PQR file with spaces between the fields and no chain letter, atoms N, CA, C, O and H, PARSE charges and radii, in Angstrom:
ATOM       1  N    UNK     1      82.838   76.654  104.683 -0.4000 1.5000
ATOM       2  CA   UNK     1      82.645   77.837  105.499 -0.0000 2.0000
ATOM       3  C    UNK     1      82.462   79.038  104.564  0.5500 1.7000
ATOM       4  O    UNK     1      83.241   79.213  103.627 -0.5500 1.4000
ATOM       5  N    UNK     2      81.451   79.857  104.808 -0.4000 1.5000
ATOM       6  CA   UNK     2      81.240   81.037  103.954 -0.0000 2.0000
ATOM       7  C    UNK     2      82.419   82.010  104.045  0.5500 1.7000
ATOM       8  O    UNK     2      83.081   82.120  105.077 -0.5500 1.4000
ATOM       9  H    UNK     2      80.819   79.714  105.570  0.4000 1.0000
ATOM      10  N    UNK     3      82.655   82.699  102.953 -0.4000 1.5000
ATOM      11  CA   UNK     3      83.796   83.622  102.889 -0.0000 2.0000
ATOM      12  C    UNK     3      83.649   84.740  103.912  0.5500 1.7000
ATOM      13  O    UNK     3      84.637   85.143  104.526 -0.5500 1.4000
ATOM      14  H    UNK     3      82.117   82.610  102.115  0.4000 1.0000
ATOM      15  N    UNK     4      82.436   85.248  104.105 -0.4000 1.5000
ATOM      16  CA   UNK     4      82.247   86.353  105.046 -0.0000 2.0000
ATOM      17  C    UNK     4      82.549   85.912  106.474  0.5500 1.7000
ATOM      18  O    UNK     4      83.055   86.700  107.274 -0.5500 1.4000
ATOM      19  H    UNK     4      81.634   84.921  103.605  0.4000 1.0000
ATOM      20  N    UNK     5      82.241   84.657  106.798 -0.4000 1.5000
ATOM      21  CA   UNK     5      82.520   84.151  108.137 -0.0000 2.0000
ATOM      22  C    UNK     5      84.020   83.950  108.339  0.5500 1.7000
ATOM      23  O    UNK     5      84.553   84.244  109.409 -0.5500 1.4000
ATOM      24  H    UNK     5      81.830   84.017  106.149  0.4000 1.0000
ATOM      25  N    UNK     6      84.686   83.454  107.319 -0.4000 1.5000
ATOM      26  CA   UNK     6      86.132   83.281  107.385 -0.0000 2.0000
ATOM      27  C    UNK     6      86.834   84.633  107.520  0.5500 1.7000
ATOM      28  O    UNK     6      87.782   84.764  108.295 -0.5500 1.4000
ATOM      29  H    UNK     6      84.253   83.215  106.450  0.4000 1.0000
ATOM      30  N    UNK     7      86.376   85.633  106.776 -0.4000 1.5000
ATOM      31  CA   UNK     7      86.961   86.974  106.871 -0.0000 2.0000
ATOM      32  C    UNK     7      86.741   87.564  108.263  0.5500 1.7000
ATOM      33  O    UNK     7      87.639   88.190  108.825 -0.5500 1.4000
ATOM      34  H    UNK     7      85.606   85.527  106.147  0.4000 1.0000
ATOM      35  N    UNK     8      85.561   87.365  108.809 -0.4000 1.5000
ATOM      36  CA   UNK     8      85.284   87.845  110.159 -0.0000 2.0000
ATOM      37  C    UNK     8      86.158   87.177  111.202  0.5500 1.7000
ATOM      38  O    UNK     8      86.625   87.821  112.141 -0.5500 1.4000
ATOM      39  H    UNK     8      84.831   86.855  108.352  0.4000 1.0000
ATOM      40  N    UNK     9      86.378   85.875  111.032 -0.4000 1.5000
ATOM      41  CA   UNK     9      87.237   85.143  111.963 -0.0000 2.0000
ATOM      42  C    UNK     9      88.660   85.682  111.936  0.5500 1.7000
ATOM      43  O    UNK     9      89.243   85.939  112.989 -0.5500 1.4000
ATOM      44  H    UNK     9      85.998   85.351  110.269  0.4000 1.0000
ATOM      45  N    UNK    10      89.228   85.858  110.740 -0.4000 1.5000
ATOM      46  CA   UNK    10      90.602   86.345  110.641 -0.0000 2.0000
ATOM      47  C    UNK    10      90.711   87.793  111.116  0.5500 1.7000
ATOM      48  O    UNK    10      91.741   88.181  111.667 -0.5500 1.4000
ATOM      49  H    UNK    10      88.754   85.650  109.884  0.4000 1.0000
ATOM      50  N    UNK    11      89.681   88.587  110.913 -0.4000 1.5000
ATOM      51  CA   UNK    11      89.671   89.940  111.456 -0.0000 2.0000
ATOM      52  C    UNK    11      89.672   89.932  112.973  0.5500 1.7000
ATOM      53  O    UNK    11      90.342   90.746  113.609 -0.5500 1.4000
ATOM      54  H    UNK    11      88.844   88.272  110.465  0.4000 1.0000
ATOM      55  N    UNK    12      88.912   89.004  113.550 -0.4000 1.5000
ATOM      56  CA   UNK    12      88.870   88.865  115.002 -0.0000 2.0000
ATOM      57  C    UNK    12      90.231   88.430  115.537  0.5500 1.7000
ATOM      58  O    UNK    12      90.681   88.945  116.561 -0.5500 1.4000
ATOM      59  H    UNK    12      88.367   88.344  113.033  0.4000 1.0000
ATOM      60  N    UNK    13      90.892   87.491  114.860 -0.4000 1.5000
ATOM      61  CA   UNK    13      92.222   87.030  115.277 -0.0000 2.0000
ATOM      62  C    UNK    13      93.223   88.186  115.244  0.5500 1.7000
ATOM      63  O    UNK    13      94.001   88.362  116.182 -0.5500 1.4000
ATOM      64  H    UNK    13      90.527   87.073  114.029  0.4000 1.0000
ATOM      65  N    UNK    14      93.204   88.968  114.168 -0.4000 1.5000
ATOM      66  CA   UNK    14      94.131   90.096  114.051 -0.0000 2.0000
ATOM      67  C    UNK    14      93.857   91.141  115.128  0.5500 1.7000
ATOM      68  O    UNK    14      94.791   91.686  115.716 -0.5500 1.4000
ATOM      69  H    UNK    14      92.573   88.825  113.406  0.4000 1.0000
ATOM      70  N    UNK    15      92.599   91.421  115.387 -0.4000 1.5000
ATOM      71  CA   UNK    15      92.249   92.398  116.413 -0.0000 2.0000
ATOM      72  C    UNK    15      92.635   91.940  117.806  0.5500 1.7000
ATOM      73  O    UNK    15      93.098   92.741  118.618 -0.5500 1.4000
ATOM      74  H    UNK    15      91.839   90.978  114.910  0.4000 1.0000
ATOM      75  N    UNK    16      92.450   90.659  118.091 -0.4000 1.5000
ATOM      76  CA   UNK    16      92.808   90.157  119.413 -0.0000 2.0000
ATOM      77  C    UNK    16      94.323   90.160  119.604  0.5500 1.7000
ATOM      78  O    UNK    16      94.804   90.370  120.718 -0.5500 1.4000
ATOM      79  H    UNK    16      92.074   90.008  117.431  0.4000 1.0000
ATOM      80  N    UNK    17      95.076   89.930  118.533 -0.4000 1.5000
ATOM      81  CA   UNK    17      96.537   89.991  118.636 -0.0000 2.0000
ATOM      82  C    UNK    17      96.986   91.409  118.966  0.5500 1.7000
ATOM      83  O    UNK    17      97.932   91.597  119.731 -0.5500 1.4000
ATOM      84  H    UNK    17      94.686   89.759  117.628  0.4000 1.0000
ATOM      85  N    UNK    18      96.319   92.398  118.400 -0.4000 1.5000
ATOM      86  CA   UNK    18      96.655   93.792  118.696 -0.0000 2.0000
ATOM      87  C    UNK    18      96.385   94.114  120.166  0.5500 1.7000
ATOM      88  O    UNK    18      97.205   94.754  120.823 -0.5500 1.4000
ATOM      89  H    UNK    18      95.550   92.245  117.779  0.4000 1.0000
ATOM      90  N    UNK    19      95.249   93.676  120.674 -0.4000 1.5000
ATOM      91  CA   UNK    19      94.920   93.921  122.078 -0.0000 2.0000
ATOM      92  C    UNK    19      95.862   93.171  123.013  0.5500 1.7000
ATOM      93  O    UNK    19      96.265   93.703  124.048 -0.5500 1.4000
ATOM      94  H    UNK    19      94.583   93.155  120.140  0.4000 1.0000
ATOM      95  N    UNK    20      96.211   91.952  122.657 -0.4000 1.5000
ATOM      96  CA   UNK    20      97.140   91.185  123.478 -0.0000 2.0000
ATOM      97  C    UNK    20      98.513   91.856  123.517  0.5500 1.7000
ATOM      98  O    UNK    20      99.128   91.944  124.579 -0.5500 1.4000
ATOM      99  H    UNK    20      95.884   91.521  121.817  0.4000 1.0000
ATOM     100  N    UNK    21      98.990   92.325  122.380 -0.4000 1.5000
ATOM     101  CA   UNK    21     100.272   93.022  122.330 -0.0000 2.0000
ATOM     102  C    UNK    21     100.260   94.309  123.134  0.5500 1.7000
ATOM     103  O    UNK    21     101.248   94.647  123.785 -0.5500 1.4000
ATOM     104  H    UNK    21      98.490   92.254  121.517  0.4000 1.0000
ATOM     105  N    UNK    22      99.147   95.026  123.092 -0.4000 1.5000
ATOM     106  CA   UNK    22      99.033   96.255  123.877 -0.0000 2.0000
ATOM     107  C    UNK    22      99.057   95.949  125.372  0.5500 1.7000
ATOM     108  O    UNK    22      99.679   96.681  126.143 -0.5500 1.4000
ATOM     109  H    UNK    22      98.344   94.751  122.563  0.4000 1.0000
ATOM     110  N    UNK    23      98.393   94.884  125.783 -0.4000 1.5000
ATOM     111  CA   UNK    23      98.380   94.504  127.196 -0.0000 2.0000
ATOM     112  C    UNK    23      99.770   94.089  127.664  0.5500 1.7000
ATOM     113  O    UNK    23     100.192   94.463  128.759 -0.5500 1.4000
ATOM     114  H    UNK    23      97.888   94.290  125.157  0.4000 1.0000
ATOM     115  N    UNK    24     100.477   93.326  126.852 -0.4000 1.5000
ATOM     116  CA   UNK    24     101.838   92.917  127.213 -0.0000 2.0000
ATOM     117  C    UNK    24     102.743   94.143  127.314  0.5500 1.7000
ATOM     118  O    UNK    24     103.542   94.249  128.243 -0.5500 1.4000
ATOM     119  H    UNK    24     100.134   93.022  125.963  0.4000 1.0000
ATOM     120  N    UNK    25     102.621   95.060  126.370 -0.4000 1.5000
ATOM     121  CA   UNK    25     103.436   96.265  126.406 -0.0000 2.0000
ATOM     122  C    UNK    25     103.126   97.160  127.590  0.5500 1.7000
ATOM     123  O    UNK    25     104.006   97.871  128.077 -0.5500 1.4000
ATOM     124  H    UNK    25     101.971   94.973  125.615  0.4000 1.0000
ATOM     125  N    UNK    26     101.895   97.136  128.057 -0.4000 1.5000
ATOM     126  CA   UNK    26     101.501   97.977  129.181 -0.0000 2.0000
ATOM     127  C    UNK    26     101.961   97.388  130.519  0.5500 1.7000
ATOM     128  O    UNK    26     102.415   98.119  131.399 -0.5500 1.4000
ATOM     129  H    UNK    26     101.180   96.559  127.662  0.4000 1.0000
ATOM     130  N    UNK    27     101.843   96.071  130.664 -0.4000 1.5000
ATOM     131  CA   UNK    27     102.116   95.444  131.955 -0.0000 2.0000
ATOM     132  C    UNK    27     103.530   94.889  132.098  0.5500 1.7000
ATOM     133  O    UNK    27     103.976   94.660  133.222 -0.5500 1.4000
ATOM     134  H    UNK    27     101.474   95.478  129.949  0.4000 1.0000
ATOM     135  N    UNK    28     104.244   94.665  131.008 -0.4000 1.5000
ATOM     136  CA   UNK    28     105.576   94.063  131.083 -0.0000 2.0000
ATOM     137  C    UNK    28     106.627   95.086  130.655  0.5500 1.7000
ATOM     138  O    UNK    28     106.367   95.965  129.834 -0.5500 1.4000
ATOM     139  H    UNK    28     103.881   94.850  130.095  0.4000 1.0000
ATOM     140  N    UNK    29     107.802   94.950  131.227 -0.4000 1.5000
ATOM     141  CA   UNK    29     108.925   95.795  130.831 -0.0000 2.0000
ATOM     142  C    UNK    29     109.571   95.167  129.601  0.5500 1.7000
ATOM     143  O    UNK    29     110.146   94.081  129.670 -0.5500 1.4000
ATOM     144  H    UNK    29     108.013   94.236  131.894  0.4000 1.0000
ATOM     145  N    UNK    30     109.468   95.861  128.489 -0.4000 1.5000
ATOM     146  CA   UNK    30     110.051   95.376  127.242 -0.0000 2.0000
ATOM     147  C    UNK    30     111.196   96.317  126.877  0.5500 1.7000
ATOM     148  O    UNK    30     110.995   97.528  126.796 -0.5500 1.4000
ATOM     149  H    UNK    30     109.001   96.744  128.433  0.4000 1.0000
ATOM     150  N    UNK    31     112.395   95.774  126.655 -0.4000 1.5000
ATOM     151  CA   UNK    31     113.534   96.636  126.308 -0.0000 2.0000
ATOM     152  C    UNK    31     113.286   97.407  125.007  0.5500 1.7000
ATOM     153  O    UNK    31     112.660   96.897  124.078 -0.5500 1.4000
ATOM     154  H    UNK    31     112.558   94.789  126.720  0.4000 1.0000
ATOM     155  N    UNK    32     113.785   98.638  124.962 -0.4000 1.5000
ATOM     156  CA   UNK    32     113.580   99.471  123.779 -0.0000 2.0000
ATOM     157  C    UNK    32     114.207   98.857  122.536  0.5500 1.7000
ATOM     158  O    UNK    32     113.697   99.045  121.431 -0.5500 1.4000
ATOM     159  H    UNK    32     114.293   99.052  125.717  0.4000 1.0000
ATOM     160  N    UNK    33     115.296   98.132  122.699 -0.4000 1.5000
ATOM     161  CA   UNK    33     115.945   97.489  121.548 -0.0000 2.0000
ATOM     162  C    UNK    33     115.029   96.426  120.931  0.5500 1.7000
ATOM     163  O    UNK    33     114.976   96.290  119.709 -0.5500 1.4000
ATOM     164  H    UNK    33     115.709   97.979  123.597  0.4000 1.0000
ATOM     165  N    UNK    34     114.316   95.682  121.760 -0.4000 1.5000
ATOM     166  CA   UNK    34     113.375   94.674  121.266 -0.0000 2.0000
ATOM     167  C    UNK    34     112.197   95.340  120.561  0.5500 1.7000
ATOM     168  O    UNK    34     111.754   94.866  119.514 -0.5500 1.4000
ATOM     169  H    UNK    34     114.358   95.792  122.753  0.4000 1.0000
ATOM     170  N    UNK    35     111.695   96.418  121.118 -0.4000 1.5000
ATOM     171  CA   UNK    35     110.604   97.160  120.479 -0.0000 2.0000
ATOM     172  C    UNK    35     111.044   97.677  119.120  0.5500 1.7000
ATOM     173  O    UNK    35     110.293   97.593  118.148 -0.5500 1.4000
ATOM     174  H    UNK    35     112.056   96.803  121.967  0.4000 1.0000
ATOM     175  N    UNK    36     112.262   98.212  119.047 -0.4000 1.5000
ATOM     176  CA   UNK    36     112.784   98.714  117.773 -0.0000 2.0000
ATOM     177  C    UNK    36     112.921   97.595  116.750  0.5500 1.7000
ATOM     178  O    UNK    36     112.631   97.797  115.571 -0.5500 1.4000
ATOM     179  H    UNK    36     112.872   98.279  119.837  0.4000 1.0000
ATOM     180  N    UNK    37     113.358   96.420  117.185 -0.4000 1.5000
ATOM     181  CA   UNK    37     113.506   95.289  116.266 -0.0000 2.0000
ATOM     182  C    UNK    37     112.152   94.830  115.737  0.5500 1.7000
ATOM     183  O    UNK    37     112.023   94.522  114.552 -0.5500 1.4000
ATOM     184  H    UNK    37     113.594   96.256  118.143  0.4000 1.0000
ATOM     185  N    UNK    38     111.153   94.782  116.595 -0.4000 1.5000
ATOM     186  CA   UNK    38     109.809   94.371  116.176 -0.0000 2.0000
ATOM     187  C    UNK    38     109.222   95.387  115.206  0.5500 1.7000
ATOM     188  O    UNK    38     108.611   95.012  114.205 -0.5500 1.4000
ATOM     189  H    UNK    38     111.258   95.032  117.558  0.4000 1.0000
ATOM     190  N    UNK    39     109.404   96.673  115.499 -0.4000 1.5000
ATOM     191  CA   UNK    39     108.884   97.706  114.606 -0.0000 2.0000
ATOM     192  C    UNK    39     109.593   97.685  113.259  0.5500 1.7000
ATOM     193  O    UNK    39     108.960   97.891  112.223 -0.5500 1.4000
ATOM     194  H    UNK    39     109.901   96.978  116.312  0.4000 1.0000
ATOM     195  N    UNK    40     110.903   97.436  113.261 -0.4000 1.5000
ATOM     196  CA   UNK    40     111.648   97.357  112.003 -0.0000 2.0000
ATOM     197  C    UNK    40     111.188   96.163  111.179  0.5500 1.7000
ATOM     198  O    UNK    40     111.069   96.260  109.958 -0.5500 1.4000
ATOM     199  H    UNK    40     111.418   97.269  114.102  0.4000 1.0000
ATOM     200  N    UNK    41     110.929   95.044  111.833 -0.4000 1.5000
ATOM     201  CA   UNK    41     110.435   93.862  111.129 -0.0000 2.0000
ATOM     202  C    UNK    41     109.049   94.129  110.549  0.5500 1.7000
ATOM     203  O    UNK    41     108.761   93.747  109.415 -0.5500 1.4000
ATOM     204  H    UNK    41     111.026   94.965  112.825  0.4000 1.0000
ATOM     205  N    UNK    42     108.199   94.781  111.324 -0.4000 1.5000
ATOM     206  CA   UNK    42     106.841   95.062  110.873 -0.0000 2.0000
ATOM     207  C    UNK    42     106.779   96.054  109.722  0.5500 1.7000
ATOM     208  O    UNK    42     105.855   96.010  108.910 -0.5500 1.4000
ATOM     209  H    UNK    42     108.432   95.091  112.245  0.4000 1.0000
ATOM     210  N    UNK    43     107.750   96.941  109.648 -0.4000 1.5000
ATOM     211  CA   UNK    43     107.726   97.943  108.579 -0.0000 2.0000
ATOM     212  C    UNK    43     108.229   97.385  107.257  0.5500 1.7000
ATOM     213  O    UNK    43     108.071   98.013  106.209 -0.5500 1.4000
ATOM     214  H    UNK    43     108.501   96.978  110.308  0.4000 1.0000
ATOM     215  N    UNK    44     108.822   96.230  107.308 -0.4000 1.5000
ATOM     216  CA   UNK    44     109.222   95.567  106.065 -0.0000 2.0000
ATOM     217  C    UNK    44     110.640   95.783  105.765  0.5500 1.7000
ATOM     218  O    UNK    44     111.138   95.291  104.752 -0.5500 1.4000
ATOM     219  H    UNK    44     108.950   95.720  108.158  0.4000 1.0000
């Protein structure tokens, strides 16, 4: 598989995960403590 195609695929996967997370956050009630834990994990 060409490198440019592989990079495009992984970019698409990352972008779709962002959209999926935004949709879940918009339509579902997520406790603030869980949001804080996810943000703390993401920040390293």
